[in-house]
Amino acid sequence: MKRIGIITSGGDCGGLNAVIKGAARMAASMGIEVVIIPNGYAGLYNLVDTETLVALTEERLVKIDATRAGSEAGHSRVKIKKIDAPDKYDRIKKGLEKFGIEGLVISGGDDTGSVMVDLGEQGIDCVHVPKTMDLDLQCYSVGGDSAINRVSQFMSDLRTTGMSHNRVLVLEVFGRYAGHTAFRGGIGADADCILLPEIPVNFDVVYAHMKEKFFSRVKTSDVKAGTYAIVAAEGMKDAKGEIIADESAGKDAFGHVKLAGAGKYVRKRLEGFMKEDPDVTGFMKDTGMLVTGVYEKPEIREVTPGHLVRSGHSYAYDVNFGMSAGAAGVALLAEGIKGVTVVKASGGEIFYQSTAEVIKQRHVDLAEVALFERLGICFGRKPEEYKPQIKAWTGKIERYM
Amino acid sequence: MKRIGIITSGGDCGGLNAVIKGAARMAASMGIEVVIIPNGYAGLYNLVDTETLVALTEERLVKIDATRAGSEAGHSRVKIKKIDAPDKYDRIKKGLEKFGIEGLVISGGDDTGSVMVDLGEQGIDCVHVPKTMDLDLQCYSVGGDSAINRVSQFMSDLRTTGMSHNRVLVLEVFGRYAGHTAFRGGIGADADCILLPEIPVNFDVVYAHMKEKFFSRVKTSDVKAGTYAIVAAEGMKDAKGEIIADESAGKDAFGHVKLAGAGKYVRKRLEGFMKEDPDVTGFMKDTGMLVTGVYEKPEIREVTPGHLVRSGHSYAYDVNFGMSAGAAGVALLAEGIKGVTVVKASGGEIFYQSTAEVIKQRHVDLAEVALFERLGICFGRKPEEYKPQIKAWTGKIERYM
Amino acid sequence: MKRIGIITSGGDCGGLNAVIKGAARMAASMGIEVVIIPNGYAGLYNLVDTETLVALTEERLVKIDATRAGSEAGHSRVKIKKIDAPDKYDRIKKGLEKFGIEGLVISGGDDTGSVMVDLGEQGIDCVHVPKTMDLDLQCYSVGGDSAINRVSQFMSDLRTTGMSHNRVLVLEVFGRYAGHTAFRGGIGADADCILLPEIPVNFDVVYAHMKEKFFSRVKTSDVKAGTYAIVAAEGMKDAKGEIIADESAGKDAFGHVKLAGAGKYVRKRLEGFMKEDPDVTGFMKDTGMLVTGVYEKPEIREVTPGHLVRSGHSYAYDVNFGMSAGAAGVALLAEGIKGVTVVKASGGEIFYQSTAEVIKQRHVDLAEVALFERLGICFGRKPEEYKPQIKAWTGKIERYM
Amino acid sequence: MKRIGIITSGGDCGGLNAVIKGAARMAASMGIEVVIIPNGYAGLYNLVDTETLVALTEERLVKIDATRAGSEAGHSRVKIKKIDAPDKYDRIKKGLEKFGIEGLVISGGDDTGSVMVDLGEQGIDCVHVPKTMDLDLQCYSVGGDSAINRVSQFMSDLRTTGMSHNRVLVLEVFGRYAGHTAFRGGIGADADCILLPEIPVNFDVVYAHMKEKFFSRVKTSDVKAGTYAIVAAEGMKDAKGEIIADESAGKDAFGHVKLAGAGKYVRKRLEGFMKEDPDVTGFMKDTGMLVTGVYEKPEIREVTPGHLVRSGHSYAYDVNFGMSAGAAGVALLAEGIKGVTVVKASGGEIFYQSTAEVIKQRHVDLAEVALFERLGICFGRKPEEYKPQIKAWTGKIERYM
């Protein structure tokens, strides 16, 4: 093997530059050159018309900052299956031949992975390095820890606004089908309520929880200050189990309906409850906030940080995981193992699994939700009983880094 | 003078806890007690029904973190003039008497200041400490530097998303009538285009600038990566000079129309231009991004960080200014000077000005805009000539801290 | 069980407030009260003379910020074994009886854990929640991820100084016996060289690596700029395998020799090599830096952030782990399981292991070091061969959060 | 004028990349090319032997991140006066001629400025853009705000360690002759004690202040937790007015004695007082911390973040000031105004002053210190009376941005 191409695909997030550096350096140690195929699958499709590619020499690598989020290789949301051209795989193969690229390391999420499976079926050797800030693959995916940290930071920052105005704050974050980022980001900020795609929301429960926590906080505070923090995944569902979609917004390049307004929806629902609740006026009066006709109900504000959650800084876990996973991807390719996903590289071992298996969607473990419900956090349902199995651990402990 | 009340009013922002600590400590040094009147003017109005107030002793002050944004005294958007009660000033005075409060230090912006003028006319002694992250008062106001720093940080972070996807990014920030935060925050992030309420936007100019900068960046990049960063104030105006209002959203407690969607509006306008521009396909083709039917135009994304801009951390300038301005407010009250705004306290001097003067709205200096236009930044108009007057400075230099 | 005491012990770090909140909330859900025993084992020893303890009611908990590092319960480095008083355990038991405390949740590292074993032998029921930013226990310990993130951030920040001055930078961080924090923090910042207690340093190797990387970076840069980043654990050893101790500094309360100066030592060694190396002058000349008599060698600077590494912010992983581990600690106590360490609580399971087992020191896995050596990072030894075992993963994937 | 060279000199700090970008873009608008002269005065001296220089085209500028600290132009601490070569100015002139460089924009502090004066006397046209994180020039200098913000952040972060261990924390920061960074950074973190080169330290005063504040905080805390935060400038002086120098460490390239150990010195002095103070045992006993023979005195820790204070991120003020000051430097050169320092460029005006005037050292205003002493902060002397002159402000208000 002389030359490998690297592709990053789908949404940007933390850790990808580490994947790139890990892959390039491992390859260099084997005398293999790594080139960047820019702009995801778009770049792959257009390779045949491309004039030059950047080889990741030491000199070029030094300009890539592994601690900076996003990808030097670029992204696009192009899905090969969507391309309506009968010769598309031939076109891709010609492009790879043109540059003598014998294998691909492709970092992306479930859509990316499914494209990779297609490519493999066409005889193109690929290894998949898992990436998605949604964390909904079966194995860890680079970008998750960075997104979680940013969600936690934003929710924590917003408390100063919440405490100052006695407001309920709703932070809407990415998470279409799986709520890992909202869940772990919310716990990381000690949020009061976390709404996930996995649990259709019963707003009676949410309102009752909010009322109890929020009202008592303000009342017992010596300066009459309190807040209530909600993290809502964009893909949260209403009581009927339907997502809060913005039907006017069309679909994206992968054919997904555009979600919009989980935060706004939560705000409006809770405002509706407050409007109907006769206790609210008493609460406002007891806490010295009531000014009839001017200020009669606590305010609710939603904030949607959007791409801020995936941008900026790559946190340490993602750089560590990314660098070793990128390296492992090259090691697998060099061994002739293809069509698989790097699960992890640790100690003297590299683990992989078939990509088709790994990209099966993983949801938040509801048993773990029950643990945090036990700790008083609301997940939009009546808390389920938490009955842990208590076990002595034997053997080596699986652990973080 | 035995007891002073402290009120923070309007929107929360950085530096207010420093104002509170500065005021309380200066008062303590004079044997005066400072009490918190919670929740802004709502708390003032309801003082007569309040049971106890928190005195800012050393022991209580230690629990207030000056580096944390927001206000321990709380906020509300209640405007006394809006209260429809003929005895409202009597009610306020009774509240102040009940607690033996002889004067007020009130920190807020223009609305807050105008309420303060009303109170003064009613015989209530007040001093105004300027606060607004919009920076649209005649003097510096606490909160501005923190907001600017956060806008810069967010815009800078978003570049990683922009570079990864070759996207144009629009960051929408607060700024209804004056664009200081967008202006300085944008420059602080080295943004390419800054849209302010002061300059009705000519989108022909914006699009032409974007096209030139963005296209050439992607083309000349070895990995075909580039972005274009726009900061838009929520109160930006279209070519007719009209704000981008969300008429369905009603008005706030101060009677302001709710603004919404400057970022979205900018995106839609630029998308419209791209759709019409025959050069776009060529650009996509030349840079290897074009996939007909799937990916034909660069993407534009808007992000609205909302309250994240005013929350979280108080930057050092705001803590320094806030602490000395809060202290100066008490010093003025103690000297019997009232109805005024603290302009600054530096060296051995305290400066004040009548509040009515200070709260006159200050806009971005268009001559300064011309300087940055000269440096290639687009402000949504044809660049005006920058003809600086060059002068030798004589005497002491006015300077930052 | 009616009342549990919570103790945090040893060094402060991220995630402890989450442990406290998790424990208190789990206890509350069982009708058990949690009280803070302040200041670690010092507070435990003096309990009998203490007048009141703080119960962690909802109202009190709201004042504890889980995202803030350090511990509301306080710390001390007091080790019960060191107390020279024959009745010390009786004294402790009397203190616990006085307040009706029936069990203890104790969060700390290996020293803390060994004290806990002592207490258990004296009939005091304890559960151990693992905590140490050194990450040298057998299971994950709260504080590790936060420390690693901060090390990475600091090393990454210092690059701007390194690049500006063409300096080699050495960041010295905690890590007396095990180098996990230096290792993972270093990788997280894409450091060039990482020196660990596990590998006695061969400075010939380090200098050769530095010379190759650093010189070529500066030479190939168009603006003649480059740097070389070293992370050194305080407990790194010289070629003879001896730690770099500051013998004049005495011992700490746990009897440990005070380490000092790994960073300084590395600097001096490398300066020594540069002084002897005839190529340095040529390098300085070729890159336009040489000014004879004034600037003849590249500069090396060491930075020791010390407690900054453990202070400030708790990152999301630590809050998640801490909250569930604290809760699990209470669940174990309530089940009558004692003298054990919480390994993890995830899904519907809680795992524990005997504390004596868990606190056995864990070192950096040298096979994993070999992986990163393969990627060109220097660990102060001649790189060892990296021969990974490549395996298909079967069954459920163990994963991060 | 066809070509200008840009030099950054002295220590690195925030805002310099903005200076470079501002200068390059202003020049471009005039048809002038700006080239980087790398590595400060070393690069200038060696220009004649340099093969190529980087021109700051748009394409090159896009790779410079204005929000990142440090300088793309590089630094060195070479002082032309120290070069022992009779033909040194001829050499420099030949280098400038070789590349057709007709003028220089030089950004640096007082040492840099004095070199610039020398160059001017030799007929080399230069304009000075003020830069020093020490803020000890007569006008604002780029880097100051960033350094202040970082000092504040670090001191604020360290509180979590202080509160957890009931420790006194000493943060030692840069500031050899003037204490602006320690002063403003300390206030920005609400520090308890700030020690400046301007005020020889009376440790009796410091200890008495520490004892009063710290002891009462711990005692009145419900969890017996408190801290006391000291920021000490490296150039602080003892009671005799002598700096705390490390005489063994030699001198730097500018001939300055190396300072070392202000933090350590403060710690040792305060430890000495505590050892002698019979009240300490009572305090330890009253707060439940005393364990005879093991833990008898509160701990003091010093932290020296060193280059972390000047690295990493450029805060918004520095980017704004830097970009306009860099631009103004070119505007002055183009007008034939030389040997001067840019004081500021705001609105439609550019102000300058002779460099010889501007680089006169400016110290912390002791009248302003008295204001903060009034607020209870200790500056290592008996507080002086604060008798502010209270004045109505007339005319336009000088303000921040």
Short mmCIF file of C-alpha atoms in Angstrom, two decimals, chain C residues 39 41-47 49 76 78 83 91, chain D residues 279-298:
data_model
loop_
_atom_site.label_atom_id
_atom_site.label_comp_id
_atom_site.label_asym_id
_atom_site.label_seq_id
_atom_site.Cartn_x
_atom_site.Cartn_y
_atom_site.Cartn_z
CA ASN C 39 -12.23 19.47 56.08
CA TYR C 41 -10.23 13.54 58.14
CA ALA C 42 -9.37 16.56 60.30
CA GLY C 43 -13.07 17.25 60.56
CA LEU C 44 -13.79 13.61 61.28
CA TYR C 45 -11.24 13.53 64.05
CA ASN C 46 -12.66 16.69 65.59
CA LEU C 47 -16.30 15.81 65.16
CA ASP C 49 -15.87 18.86 69.52
CA SER C 76 -7.22 18.20 54.45
CA VAL C 78 -4.61 14.52 57.53
CA ILE C 83 -2.14 10.86 64.56
CA ARG C 91 -12.61 9.82 69.53
CA ASP D 279 -3.95 32.78 67.81
CA VAL D 280 -3.45 30.32 64.96
CA THR D 281 -3.89 27.25 67.13
CA GLY D 282 -7.09 28.66 68.56
CA PHE D 283 -8.37 29.34 65.08
CA MET D 284 -7.55 25.80 63.95
CA LYS D 285 -9.25 24.41 67.03
CA ASP D 286 -12.35 26.58 66.76
CA THR D 287 -12.86 25.58 63.17
CA GLY D 288 -12.33 21.87 63.78
CA MET D 289 -9.15 21.65 61.74
CA LEU D 290 -6.53 21.18 64.42
CA VAL D 291 -4.82 17.81 64.56
CA THR D 292 -1.81 18.25 66.79
CA GLY D 293 1.40 17.15 65.16
CA VAL D 294 -0.27 16.72 61.79
CA TYR D 295 -2.23 19.82 60.86
CA GLU D 296 -1.56 22.84 62.98
CA LYS D 297 -1.56 25.78 60.62
CA PRO D 298 -3.49 26.75 57.51
#
